[in-house]
Amino acid sequence: MVTWNVFRIIADLSHAGSIFILLWAIHRNKSAEGISLLTQLLYGLVFIFRYLDLLFPSTYTGGTWHSIWNVCFKLFYLISSSYLVFLMMKVYPRTRERERAWKLALWSVVGSLVLAPISIWLFDRSDSNSSGYWFLEFCWAFSIILESVCVLPQLLLLRQTTVPTVIDSYYLLALGSYRAFYILNWIVRLSNKEPFYDWIAVVFSIVQTAFYVDFAWVYYSRQRVKLRNGGVIDSEDYGNSWLVNRVLNFRASRASTDEEQHLQDEEEGADGQSNHNRWGARGISIAADDTLESTSHNKAHRDSLDGFSGDEDETDDHRVNSSR
């Protein structure tokens, strides 16, 4: 029987807490600005492939609090992931992701599919030699590998988002720490000489944690706009990164800049106005603010021209203003 410890419990609570924080932020701001739909879709794929054991009746007959704990969390991850995708696609406005992000997500899936059987062969978990369990083992390994890179589309989107987001430090801290606590859990289990076979999880959890630690350095070393209540990260900020900067190749800034300018030109109409709603940290439409500012400027310009029309126009303007 697997021995549980405090780090395992904290890790599960931290993971669930990150989802609660994200849901709360979306509903509070009435916006999903800055949240990567691709990352949430990848997480949904991870949970589906990892928790296939929920299809077997034996999963629900353990009778111990450990089995009840596991079943409740697995169901929560599946339901919350589906709900997040629904909110982002049907309810609240979100950031449109670029072609580069879609390619990154596709390569993440393909790479995980390729690495899964290789990892099983290299690390050879206890029951992987049984042909009856090989498919479940493959799905489990695929989910572990894919989860280690799920955050990459989100990090790419944070760099490309040009308005405040609903992503804050509490979400990033909770999401980034849960795998770190799992690593501590495995260290404790090994120190207790417990039989241990999850080496695939250990290796790729270290990779996943490395991405978050590397991004945390970028996050907390910023000297300008902080992400504490939503903010913007650019290529200069990622220049402080070692791992994320190399994986996402942010130094190829010229092509990225051309892509961003092309998208901005598509988003703006002939008059320079934005053609779609962009939402700030509290659901405030940035496009609407820009329109208001532009409208005020145009009105001031018209008023200066109307000043040459005489006292009669001034009286009319006074009458209109008094009726407001």
PDB file of C-alpha atoms in Angstrom:
ATOM      1  CA  MET A   1       0.000   0.000   0.000  1.00  0.00           C
ATOM      2  CA  VAL A   2       1.253   3.481  -0.868  1.00  0.00           C
ATOM      3  CA  THR A   3       2.270   5.468   2.172  1.00  0.00           C
ATOM      4  CA  TRP A   4       0.805   8.946   2.243  1.00  0.00           C
ATOM      5  CA  ASN A   5       2.526  11.953   3.759  1.00  0.00           C
ATOM      6  CA  VAL A   6       1.857  15.630   4.253  1.00  0.00           C
ATOM      7  CA  PHE A   7       3.606  16.639   1.004  1.00  0.00           C
ATOM      8  CA  ARG A   8       1.269  14.465  -1.062  1.00  0.00           C
ATOM      9  CA  ILE A   9      -1.780  16.053   0.584  1.00  0.00           C
ATOM     10  CA  ILE A  10      -0.425  19.600   0.165  1.00  0.00           C
ATOM     11  CA  ALA A  11       0.356  18.872  -3.489  1.00  0.00           C
ATOM     12  CA  ASP A  12      -3.213  17.758  -4.220  1.00  0.00           C
ATOM     13  CA  LEU A  13      -4.679  20.727  -2.371  1.00  0.00           C
ATOM     14  CA  SER A  14      -2.336  23.112  -4.175  1.00  0.00           C
ATOM     15  CA  HIS A  15      -3.364  21.722  -7.561  1.00  0.00           C
ATOM     16  CA  ALA A  16      -7.061  21.995  -6.754  1.00  0.00           C
ATOM     17  CA  GLY A  17      -6.480  25.444  -5.267  1.00  0.00           C
ATOM     18  CA  SER A  18      -4.938  26.714  -8.511  1.00  0.00           C
ATOM     19  CA  ILE A  19      -8.096  25.705 -10.386  1.00  0.00           C
ATOM     20  CA  PHE A  20     -10.344  27.390  -7.827  1.00  0.00           C
ATOM     21  CA  ILE A  21      -8.267  30.575  -8.073  1.00  0.00           C
ATOM     22  CA  LEU A  22      -8.518  30.564 -11.851  1.00  0.00           C
ATOM     23  CA  LEU A  23     -12.287  30.014 -11.808  1.00  0.00           C
ATOM     24  CA  TRP A  24     -12.732  32.741  -9.202  1.00  0.00           C
ATOM     25  CA  ALA A  25     -10.622  35.190 -11.241  1.00  0.00           C
ATOM     26  CA  ILE A  26     -12.596  34.511 -14.418  1.00  0.00           C
ATOM     27  CA  HIS A  27     -15.970  35.020 -12.734  1.00  0.00           C
ATOM     28  CA  ARG A  28     -14.829  38.057 -10.753  1.00  0.00           C
ATOM     29  CA  ASN A  29     -13.461  39.800 -13.836  1.00  0.00           C
ATOM     30  CA  LYS A  30     -16.094  38.414 -16.215  1.00  0.00           C
ATOM     31  CA  SER A  31     -13.236  37.772 -18.611  1.00  0.00           C
ATOM     32  CA  ALA A  32     -10.723  35.101 -19.581  1.00  0.00           C
ATOM     33  CA  GLU A  33      -8.212  37.600 -20.961  1.00  0.00           C
ATOM     34  CA  GLY A  34      -4.666  36.269 -20.824  1.00  0.00           C
ATOM     35  CA  ILE A  35      -5.620  32.640 -20.098  1.00  0.00           C
ATOM     36  CA  SER A  36      -4.446  30.200 -22.737  1.00  0.00           C
ATOM     37  CA  LEU A  37      -7.248  28.075 -24.167  1.00  0.00           C
ATOM     38  CA  LEU A  38      -4.605  25.737 -25.557  1.00  0.00           C
ATOM     39  CA  THR A  39      -3.106  25.143 -22.123  1.00  0.00           C
ATOM     40  CA  GLN A  40      -6.533  24.365 -20.677  1.00  0.00           C
ATOM     41  CA  LEU A  41      -7.293  22.005 -23.584  1.00  0.00           C
ATOM     42  CA  LEU A  42      -3.989  20.218 -23.005  1.00  0.00           C
ATOM     43  CA  TYR A  43      -4.764  19.885 -19.296  1.00  0.00           C
ATOM     44  CA  GLY A  44      -8.150  18.421 -20.194  1.00  0.00           C
ATOM     45  CA  LEU A  45      -6.405  15.885 -22.442  1.00  0.00           C
ATOM     46  CA  VAL A  46      -4.005  15.062 -19.607  1.00  0.00           C
ATOM     47  CA  PHE A  47      -6.825  14.345 -17.162  1.00  0.00           C
ATOM     48  CA  ILE A  48      -8.776  12.220 -19.654  1.00  0.00           C
ATOM     49  CA  PHE A  49      -5.805   9.951 -20.423  1.00  0.00           C
ATOM     50  CA  ARG A  50      -4.578   9.767 -16.824  1.00  0.00           C
ATOM     51  CA  TYR A  51      -7.865   8.903 -15.154  1.00  0.00           C
ATOM     52  CA  LEU A  52      -9.102   6.113 -17.398  1.00  0.00           C
ATOM     53  CA  ASP A  53      -9.252   3.961 -14.269  1.00  0.00           C
ATOM     54  CA  LEU A  54     -12.488   5.784 -13.398  1.00  0.00           C
ATOM     55  CA  LEU A  55     -14.119   3.583 -16.040  1.00  0.00           C
ATOM     56  CA  PHE A  56     -13.459   0.457 -13.953  1.00  0.00           C
ATOM     57  CA  PRO A  57     -15.804  -0.458 -11.043  1.00  0.00           C
ATOM     58  CA  SER A  58     -12.844  -1.587  -8.927  1.00  0.00           C
ATOM     59  CA  THR A  59     -11.783   2.068  -8.609  1.00  0.00           C
ATOM     60  CA  TYR A  60     -14.819   2.804  -6.442  1.00  0.00           C
ATOM     61  CA  THR A  61     -14.652  -0.254  -4.173  1.00  0.00           C
ATOM     62  CA  GLY A  62     -11.509   0.546  -2.183  1.00  0.00           C
ATOM     63  CA  GLY A  63     -13.436   1.684   0.869  1.00  0.00           C
ATOM     64  CA  THR A  64     -10.484   3.605   2.377  1.00  0.00           C
ATOM     65  CA  TRP A  65     -10.207   7.363   2.655  1.00  0.00           C
ATOM     66  CA  HIS A  66      -7.253   7.197   0.254  1.00  0.00           C
ATOM     67  CA  SER A  67      -9.416   5.792  -2.548  1.00  0.00           C
ATOM     68  CA  ILE A  68     -12.238   8.236  -1.787  1.00  0.00           C
ATOM     69  CA  TRP A  69      -9.748  11.124  -1.837  1.00  0.00           C
ATOM     70  CA  ASN A  70      -8.346  10.028  -5.195  1.00  0.00           C
ATOM     71  CA  VAL A  71     -11.736   9.528  -6.838  1.00  0.00           C
ATOM     72  CA  CYS A  72     -13.025  12.922  -5.662  1.00  0.00           C
ATOM     73  CA  PHE A  73      -9.960  14.761  -6.944  1.00  0.00           C
ATOM     74  CA  LYS A  74      -9.949  12.933 -10.272  1.00  0.00           C
ATOM     75  CA  LEU A  75     -13.605  13.775 -10.871  1.00  0.00           C
ATOM     76  CA  PHE A  76     -12.974  17.385  -9.834  1.00  0.00           C
ATOM     77  CA  TYR A  77     -10.086  17.755 -12.297  1.00  0.00           C
ATOM     78  CA  LEU A  78     -12.134  16.345 -15.172  1.00  0.00           C
ATOM     79  CA  ILE A  79     -15.239  18.438 -14.435  1.00  0.00           C
ATOM     80  CA  SER A  80     -13.373  21.692 -13.710  1.00  0.00           C
ATOM     81  CA  SER A  81     -11.233  21.328 -16.836  1.00  0.00           C
ATOM     82  CA  SER A  82     -14.327  20.890 -19.007  1.00  0.00           C
ATOM     83  CA  TYR A  83     -15.994  23.845 -17.293  1.00  0.00           C
ATOM     84  CA  LEU A  84     -12.975  26.095 -17.868  1.00  0.00           C
ATOM     85  CA  VAL A  85     -12.925  25.273 -21.574  1.00  0.00           C
ATOM     86  CA  PHE A  86     -16.675  25.946 -21.756  1.00  0.00           C
ATOM     87  CA  LEU A  87     -16.268  29.349 -20.077  1.00  0.00           C
ATOM     88  CA  MET A  88     -13.464  30.354 -22.416  1.00  0.00           C
ATOM     89  CA  MET A  89     -15.183  29.235 -25.599  1.00  0.00           C
ATOM     90  CA  LYS A  90     -18.819  30.167 -24.919  1.00  0.00           C
ATOM     91  CA  VAL A  91     -19.187  32.668 -22.059  1.00  0.00           C
ATOM     92  CA  TYR A  92     -16.330  35.133 -21.499  1.00  0.00           C
ATOM     93  CA  PRO A  93     -14.020  36.964 -23.927  1.00  0.00           C
ATOM     94  CA  ARG A  94     -10.495  35.602 -24.193  1.00  0.00           C
ATOM     95  CA  THR A  95      -7.256  36.385 -25.986  1.00  0.00           C
ATOM     96  CA  ARG A  96      -6.965  35.035 -29.505  1.00  0.00           C
ATOM     97  CA  GLU A  97      -3.872  32.835 -29.720  1.00  0.00           C
ATOM     98  CA  ARG A  98      -1.464  32.945 -32.610  1.00  0.00           C
ATOM     99  CA  GLU A  99      -0.552  30.248 -35.116  1.00  0.00           C
ATOM    100  CA  ARG A 100       2.751  29.733 -33.325  1.00  0.00           C
ATOM    101  CA  ALA A 101       0.927  28.725 -30.131  1.00  0.00           C
ATOM    102  CA  TRP A 102      -1.217  26.179 -31.987  1.00  0.00           C
ATOM    103  CA  LYS A 103       1.886  24.658 -33.550  1.00  0.00           C
ATOM    104  CA  LEU A 104       3.534  24.526 -30.125  1.00  0.00           C
ATOM    105  CA  ALA A 105       0.521  22.697 -28.663  1.00  0.00           C
ATOM    106  CA  LEU A 106       0.460  20.240 -31.571  1.00  0.00           C
ATOM    107  CA  TRP A 107       4.147  19.465 -31.227  1.00  0.00           C
ATOM    108  CA  SER A 108       3.677  18.983 -27.487  1.00  0.00           C
ATOM    109  CA  VAL A 109       1.048  16.319 -28.124  1.00  0.00           C
ATOM    110  CA  VAL A 110       3.042  14.593 -30.866  1.00  0.00           C
ATOM    111  CA  GLY A 111       6.235  14.663 -28.810  1.00  0.00           C
ATOM    112  CA  SER A 112       4.436  13.171 -25.802  1.00  0.00           C
ATOM    113  CA  LEU A 113       2.995  10.384 -27.954  1.00  0.00           C
ATOM    114  CA  VAL A 114       6.474   9.536 -29.229  1.00  0.00           C
ATOM    115  CA  LEU A 115       8.185   9.733 -25.833  1.00  0.00           C
ATOM    116  CA  ALA A 116       5.564   7.718 -23.938  1.00  0.00           C
ATOM    117  CA  PRO A 117       6.541   4.218 -25.188  1.00  0.00           C
ATOM    118  CA  ILE A 118      10.236   5.138 -25.056  1.00  0.00           C
ATOM    119  CA  SER A 119       9.871   6.217 -21.432  1.00  0.00           C
ATOM    120  CA  ILE A 120       8.033   3.009 -20.540  1.00  0.00           C
ATOM    121  CA  TRP A 121      10.837   0.984 -22.097  1.00  0.00           C
ATOM    122  CA  LEU A 122      13.547   2.978 -20.318  1.00  0.00           C
ATOM    123  CA  PHE A 123      12.008   3.143 -16.846  1.00  0.00           C
ATOM    124  CA  ASP A 124       9.975  -0.089 -16.964  1.00  0.00           C
ATOM    125  CA  ARG A 125       7.358   0.352 -14.248  1.00  0.00           C
ATOM    126  CA  SER A 126       6.354  -2.779 -12.295  1.00  0.00           C
ATOM    127  CA  ASP A 127       3.249  -3.814 -14.229  1.00  0.00           C
ATOM    128  CA  SER A 128       4.259  -2.492 -17.661  1.00  0.00           C
ATOM    129  CA  ASN A 129       5.393  -5.937 -18.778  1.00  0.00           C
ATOM    130  CA  SER A 130       1.817  -7.215 -18.736  1.00  0.00           C
ATOM    131  CA  SER A 131       0.192  -6.860 -22.142  1.00  0.00           C
ATOM    132  CA  GLY A 132      -3.199  -6.333 -20.513  1.00  0.00           C
ATOM    133  CA  TYR A 133      -2.006  -3.154 -18.795  1.00  0.00           C
ATOM    134  CA  TRP A 134       0.237  -1.771 -21.515  1.00  0.00           C
ATOM    135  CA  PHE A 135      -2.406   0.522 -23.028  1.00  0.00           C
ATOM    136  CA  LEU A 136      -3.251   2.025 -19.633  1.00  0.00           C
ATOM    137  CA  GLU A 137       0.465   2.387 -18.956  1.00  0.00           C
ATOM    138  CA  PHE A 138       0.930   4.160 -22.267  1.00  0.00           C
ATOM    139  CA  CYS A 139      -1.951   6.564 -21.542  1.00  0.00           C
ATOM    140  CA  TRP A 140      -0.563   7.269 -18.069  1.00  0.00           C
ATOM    141  CA  ALA A 141       2.949   7.962 -19.396  1.00  0.00           C
ATOM    142  CA  PHE A 142       1.551  10.137 -22.196  1.00  0.00           C
ATOM    143  CA  SER A 143      -0.381  12.242 -19.671  1.00  0.00           C
ATOM    144  CA  ILE A 144       2.664  12.705 -17.425  1.00  0.00           C
ATOM    145  CA  ILE A 145       4.888  13.821 -20.308  1.00  0.00           C
ATOM    146  CA  LEU A 146       2.245  16.119 -21.800  1.00  0.00           C
ATOM    147  CA  GLU A 147       1.561  17.771 -18.439  1.00  0.00           C
ATOM    148  CA  SER A 148       5.216  18.753 -18.149  1.00  0.00           C
ATOM    149  CA  VAL A 149       4.855  21.043 -21.193  1.00  0.00           C
ATOM    150  CA  CYS A 150       1.201  22.133 -20.862  1.00  0.00           C
ATOM    151  CA  VAL A 151       2.251  25.493 -19.488  1.00  0.00           C
ATOM    152  CA  LEU A 152       4.256  26.507 -22.586  1.00  0.00           C
ATOM    153  CA  PRO A 153       1.282  27.956 -24.563  1.00  0.00           C
ATOM    154  CA  GLN A 154       0.336  29.915 -21.425  1.00  0.00           C
ATOM    155  CA  LEU A 155       3.832  31.371 -21.089  1.00  0.00           C
ATOM    156  CA  LEU A 156       3.841  32.244 -24.772  1.00  0.00           C
ATOM    157  CA  LEU A 157       0.476  33.992 -24.430  1.00  0.00           C
ATOM    158  CA  LEU A 158       1.640  36.031 -21.429  1.00  0.00           C
ATOM    159  CA  ARG A 159       4.388  37.427 -23.614  1.00  0.00           C
ATOM    160  CA  GLN A 160       2.001  38.249 -26.468  1.00  0.00           C
ATOM    161  CA  THR A 161      -0.872  39.728 -24.451  1.00  0.00           C
ATOM    162  CA  THR A 162      -0.807  43.519 -24.584  1.00  0.00           C
ATOM    163  CA  VAL A 163      -3.497  44.292 -21.981  1.00  0.00           C
ATOM    164  CA  PRO A 164      -3.826  43.361 -18.286  1.00  0.00           C
ATOM    165  CA  THR A 165      -4.867  39.755 -17.705  1.00  0.00           C
ATOM    166  CA  VAL A 166      -6.778  37.760 -15.097  1.00  0.00           C
ATOM    167  CA  ILE A 167      -3.675  35.611 -14.490  1.00  0.00           C
ATOM    168  CA  ASP A 168      -2.199  36.574 -11.120  1.00  0.00           C
ATOM    169  CA  SER A 169       0.628  35.470  -8.856  1.00  0.00           C
ATOM    170  CA  TYR A 170      -1.574  33.295  -6.631  1.00  0.00           C
ATOM    171  CA  TYR A 171      -2.626  31.085  -9.546  1.00  0.00           C
ATOM    172  CA  LEU A 172       0.926  30.737 -10.843  1.00  0.00           C
ATOM    173  CA  LEU A 173       2.270  29.988  -7.367  1.00  0.00           C
ATOM    174  CA  ALA A 174      -0.334  27.315  -6.628  1.00  0.00           C
ATOM    175  CA  LEU A 175      -0.015  25.662 -10.038  1.00  0.00           C
ATOM    176  CA  GLY A 176       3.768  25.744 -10.014  1.00  0.00           C
ATOM    177  CA  SER A 177       4.174  24.411  -6.490  1.00  0.00           C
ATOM    178  CA  TYR A 178       2.027  21.301  -6.633  1.00  0.00           C
ATOM    179  CA  ARG A 179       4.539  19.266  -8.650  1.00  0.00           C
ATOM    180  CA  ALA A 180       7.345  20.501  -6.401  1.00  0.00           C
ATOM    181  CA  PHE A 181       5.453  19.111  -3.404  1.00  0.00           C
ATOM    182  CA  TYR A 182       5.009  15.832  -5.258  1.00  0.00           C
ATOM    183  CA  ILE A 183       8.783  15.636  -5.684  1.00  0.00           C
ATOM    184  CA  LEU A 184       9.174  16.092  -1.923  1.00  0.00           C
ATOM    185  CA  ASN A 185       6.551  13.370  -1.455  1.00  0.00           C
ATOM    186  CA  TRP A 186       8.614  10.976  -3.573  1.00  0.00           C
ATOM    187  CA  ILE A 187      11.794  11.844  -1.685  1.00  0.00           C
ATOM    188  CA  VAL A 188      10.063  10.962   1.579  1.00  0.00           C
ATOM    189  CA  ARG A 189       8.802   7.688   0.136  1.00  0.00           C
ATOM    190  CA  LEU A 190      12.276   6.749  -1.084  1.00  0.00           C
ATOM    191  CA  SER A 191      13.818   7.653   2.277  1.00  0.00           C
ATOM    192  CA  ASN A 192      11.322   5.288   3.936  1.00  0.00           C
ATOM    193  CA  LYS A 193      12.504   2.517   1.567  1.00  0.00           C
ATOM    194  CA  GLU A 194       9.025   2.192   0.140  1.00  0.00           C
ATOM    195  CA  PRO A 195       8.711   0.260  -3.157  1.00  0.00           C
ATOM    196  CA  PHE A 196       8.734   2.940  -5.819  1.00  0.00           C
ATOM    197  CA  TYR A 197       8.068   2.688  -9.548  1.00  0.00           C
ATOM    198  CA  ASP A 198       6.986   6.177 -10.670  1.00  0.00           C
ATOM    199  CA  TRP A 199      10.294   7.171 -12.267  1.00  0.00           C
ATOM    200  CA  ILE A 200       8.581   8.533 -15.359  1.00  0.00           C
ATOM    201  CA  ALA A 201       6.604  10.878 -13.128  1.00  0.00           C
ATOM    202  CA  VAL A 202       9.750  11.899 -11.256  1.00  0.00           C
ATOM    203  CA  VAL A 203      11.743  12.766 -14.387  1.00  0.00           C
ATOM    204  CA  PHE A 204       9.035  14.776 -16.123  1.00  0.00           C
ATOM    205  CA  SER A 205       7.865  16.401 -12.901  1.00  0.00           C
ATOM    206  CA  ILE A 206      11.382  17.787 -12.545  1.00  0.00           C
ATOM    207  CA  VAL A 207      11.086  19.132 -16.114  1.00  0.00           C
ATOM    208  CA  GLN A 208       7.694  20.685 -15.308  1.00  0.00           C
ATOM    209  CA  THR A 209       8.955  22.228 -12.073  1.00  0.00           C
ATOM    210  CA  ALA A 210      12.005  23.609 -13.895  1.00  0.00           C
ATOM    211  CA  PHE A 211       9.742  25.554 -16.269  1.00  0.00           C
ATOM    212  CA  TYR A 212       7.874  27.119 -13.338  1.00  0.00           C
ATOM    213  CA  VAL A 213      11.025  27.929 -11.391  1.00  0.00           C
ATOM    214  CA  ASP A 214      12.564  29.507 -14.475  1.00  0.00           C
ATOM    215  CA  PHE A 215       9.415  31.554 -15.103  1.00  0.00           C
ATOM    216  CA  ALA A 216       9.238  32.521 -11.421  1.00  0.00           C
ATOM    217  CA  TRP A 217      12.670  34.099 -11.812  1.00  0.00           C
ATOM    218  CA  VAL A 218      11.335  36.165 -14.718  1.00  0.00           C
ATOM    219  CA  TYR A 219       8.191  37.003 -12.783  1.00  0.00           C
ATOM    220  CA  TYR A 220       9.802  38.217  -9.570  1.00  0.00           C
ATOM    221  CA  SER A 221      12.797  39.920 -11.178  1.00  0.00           C
ATOM    222  CA  ARG A 222      10.650  42.373 -13.127  1.00  0.00           C
ATOM    223  CA  GLN A 223      11.207  46.034 -12.300  1.00  0.00           C
ATOM    224  CA  ARG A 224       8.294  47.569 -14.202  1.00  0.00           C
ATOM    225  CA  VAL A 225       4.709  46.274 -14.356  1.00  0.00           C
ATOM    226  CA  LYS A 226       4.173  43.438 -11.867  1.00  0.00           C
ATOM    227  CA  LEU A 227       1.788  40.581 -12.584  1.00  0.00           C
ATOM    228  CA  ARG A 228       0.297  40.651  -9.093  1.00  0.00           C
ATOM    229  CA  ASN A 229      -3.107  41.759 -10.353  1.00  0.00           C
ATOM    230  CA  GLY A 230      -2.616  40.956 -14.023  1.00  0.00           C
ATOM    231  CA  GLY A 231       0.036  42.436 -16.261  1.00  0.00           C
ATOM    232  CA  VAL A 232       2.217  42.105 -19.320  1.00  0.00           C
ATOM    233  CA  ILE A 233       5.473  40.238 -19.894  1.00  0.00           C
ATOM    234  CA  ASP A 234       7.568  40.913 -22.994  1.00  0.00           C
ATOM    235  CA  SER A 235      10.681  39.585 -24.714  1.00  0.00           C
ATOM    236  CA  GLU A 236      12.934  41.782 -22.609  1.00  0.00           C
ATOM    237  CA  ASP A 237      11.574  40.197 -19.447  1.00  0.00           C
ATOM    238  CA  TYR A 238      12.047  36.708 -20.832  1.00  0.00           C
ATOM    239  CA  GLY A 239      15.635  37.662 -21.547  1.00  0.00           C
ATOM    240  CA  ASN A 240      16.229  36.944 -17.841  1.00  0.00           C
ATOM    241  CA  SER A 241      15.027  33.386 -18.395  1.00  0.00           C
ATOM    242  CA  TRP A 242      17.286  30.466 -19.179  1.00  0.00           C
ATOM    243  CA  LEU A 243      14.988  27.495 -19.898  1.00  0.00           C
ATOM    244  CA  VAL A 244      11.750  29.104 -21.138  1.00  0.00           C
ATOM    245  CA  ASN A 245      13.615  31.571 -23.330  1.00  0.00           C
ATOM    246  CA  ARG A 246      15.446  28.740 -25.100  1.00  0.00           C
ATOM    247  CA  VAL A 247      12.469  26.436 -25.510  1.00  0.00           C
ATOM    248  CA  LEU A 248      10.157  29.123 -26.883  1.00  0.00           C
ATOM    249  CA  ASN A 249      12.996  30.930 -28.714  1.00  0.00           C
ATOM    250  CA  PHE A 250      11.947  34.420 -27.689  1.00  0.00           C
ATOM    251  CA  ARG A 251      15.226  35.786 -29.012  1.00  0.00           C
ATOM    252  CA  ALA A 252      13.889  35.366 -32.535  1.00  0.00           C
ATOM    253  CA  SER A 253      12.126  38.627 -31.874  1.00  0.00           C
ATOM    254  CA  ARG A 254      11.990  40.003 -35.380  1.00  0.00           C
ATOM    255  CA  ALA A 255       9.653  37.347 -36.766  1.00  0.00           C
ATOM    256  CA  SER A 256       7.538  37.526 -33.629  1.00  0.00           C
ATOM    257  CA  THR A 257       7.322  41.293 -33.848  1.00  0.00           C
ATOM    258  CA  ASP A 258       6.231  41.106 -37.484  1.00  0.00           C
ATOM    259  CA  GLU A 259       3.585  38.553 -36.527  1.00  0.00           C
ATOM    260  CA  GLU A 260       2.267  40.726 -33.701  1.00  0.00           C
ATOM    261  CA  GLN A 261       2.159  43.817 -35.931  1.00  0.00           C
ATOM    262  CA  HIS A 262       0.296  41.862 -38.618  1.00  0.00           C
ATOM    263  CA  LEU A 263      -2.266  40.674 -36.062  1.00  0.00           C
ATOM    264  CA  GLN A 264      -2.660  44.185 -34.677  1.00  0.00           C
ATOM    265  CA  ASP A 265      -3.293  45.505 -38.189  1.00  0.00           C
ATOM    266  CA  GLU A 266      -5.974  42.850 -38.654  1.00  0.00           C
ATOM    267  CA  GLU A 267      -7.599  43.744 -35.338  1.00  0.00           C
ATOM    268  CA  GLU A 268      -7.753  47.466 -36.183  1.00  0.00           C
ATOM    269  CA  GLY A 269     -10.095  48.929 -38.759  1.00  0.00           C
ATOM    270  CA  ALA A 270      -9.389  51.623 -41.301  1.00  0.00           C
ATOM    271  CA  ASP A 271      -9.933  54.320 -38.681  1.00  0.00           C
ATOM    272  CA  GLY A 272      -7.521  52.699 -36.255  1.00  0.00           C
ATOM    273  CA  GLN A 273     -10.305  51.499 -33.960  1.00  0.00           C
ATOM    274  CA  SER A 274     -10.248  47.995 -32.530  1.00  0.00           C
ATOM    275  CA  ASN A 275     -12.785  45.647 -34.083  1.00  0.00           C
ATOM    276  CA  HIS A 276     -13.159  43.270 -31.129  1.00  0.00           C
ATOM    277  CA  ASN A 277     -13.498  43.499 -27.382  1.00  0.00           C
ATOM    278  CA  ARG A 278     -10.293  43.267 -25.383  1.00  0.00           C
ATOM    279  CA  TRP A 279     -10.751  43.005 -21.650  1.00  0.00           C
ATOM    280  CA  GLY A 280      -8.632  44.249 -18.818  1.00  0.00           C
ATOM    281  CA  ALA A 281      -8.001  42.910 -15.347  1.00  0.00           C
ATOM    282  CA  ARG A 282     -11.546  43.618 -14.164  1.00  0.00           C
ATOM    283  CA  GLY A 283     -13.479  42.970 -17.325  1.00  0.00           C
ATOM    284  CA  ILE A 284     -13.149  46.587 -18.526  1.00  0.00           C
ATOM    285  CA  SER A 285     -13.094  46.747 -22.296  1.00  0.00           C
ATOM    286  CA  ILE A 286      -9.790  48.246 -23.366  1.00  0.00           C
ATOM    287  CA  ALA A 287     -11.185  48.737 -26.846  1.00  0.00           C
ATOM    288  CA  ALA A 288     -14.103  50.669 -25.402  1.00  0.00           C
ATOM    289  CA  ASP A 289     -11.729  52.908 -23.446  1.00  0.00           C
ATOM    290  CA  ASP A 290      -9.723  53.561 -26.583  1.00  0.00           C
ATOM    291  CA  THR A 291     -12.908  54.381 -28.467  1.00  0.00           C
ATOM    292  CA  LEU A 292     -14.033  56.723 -25.719  1.00  0.00           C
ATOM    293  CA  GLU A 293     -10.720  58.527 -25.734  1.00  0.00           C
ATOM    294  CA  SER A 294     -10.787  58.848 -29.504  1.00  0.00           C
ATOM    295  CA  THR A 295     -14.387  60.029 -29.450  1.00  0.00           C
ATOM    296  CA  SER A 296     -13.563  62.666 -26.838  1.00  0.00           C
ATOM    297  CA  HIS A 297     -10.664  63.852 -28.960  1.00  0.00           C
ATOM    298  CA  ASN A 298     -12.867  64.111 -32.060  1.00  0.00           C
ATOM    299  CA  LYS A 299     -15.560  65.945 -30.096  1.00  0.00           C
ATOM    300  CA  ALA A 300     -13.006  68.450 -28.802  1.00  0.00           C
ATOM    301  CA  HIS A 301     -11.818  68.987 -32.337  1.00  0.00           C
ATOM    302  CA  ARG A 302     -15.372  69.599 -33.567  1.00  0.00           C
ATOM    303  CA  ASP A 303     -16.050  72.004 -30.690  1.00  0.00           C
ATOM    304  CA  SER A 304     -12.993  74.051 -31.635  1.00  0.00           C
ATOM    305  CA  LEU A 305     -14.299  74.339 -35.186  1.00  0.00           C
ATOM    306  CA  ASP A 306     -17.820  75.187 -34.024  1.00  0.00           C
ATOM    307  CA  GLY A 307     -16.396  78.070 -32.010  1.00  0.00           C
ATOM    308  CA  PHE A 308     -16.184  80.082 -35.235  1.00  0.00           C
ATOM    309  CA  SER A 309     -19.933  79.799 -35.930  1.00  0.00           C
ATOM    310  CA  GLY A 310     -21.034  82.510 -33.504  1.00  0.00           C
ATOM    311  CA  ASP A 311     -23.127  82.986 -30.346  1.00  0.00           C
ATOM    312  CA  GLU A 312     -26.127  81.081 -31.695  1.00  0.00           C
ATOM    313  CA  ASP A 313     -24.157  77.791 -31.785  1.00  0.00           C
ATOM    314  CA  GLU A 314     -22.800  78.431 -28.297  1.00  0.00           C
ATOM    315  CA  THR A 315     -26.382  78.860 -27.014  1.00  0.00           C
ATOM    316  CA  ASP A 316     -27.391  75.575 -28.644  1.00  0.00           C
ATOM    317  CA  ASP A 317     -24.422  73.808 -27.087  1.00  0.00           C
ATOM    318  CA  HIS A 318     -25.360  75.199 -23.665  1.00  0.00           C
ATOM    319  CA  ARG A 319     -28.973  73.981 -24.118  1.00  0.00           C
ATOM    320  CA  VAL A 320     -27.823  70.458 -25.002  1.00  0.00           C
ATOM    321  CA  ASN A 321     -25.389  70.266 -22.097  1.00  0.00           C
ATOM    322  CA  SER A 322     -28.055  71.455 -19.643  1.00  0.00           C
ATOM    323  CA  SER A 323     -30.463  68.728 -20.746  1.00  0.00           C
ATOM    324  CA  ARG A 324     -27.971  65.948 -19.924  1.00  0.00           C
TER     325      ARG A 324
END
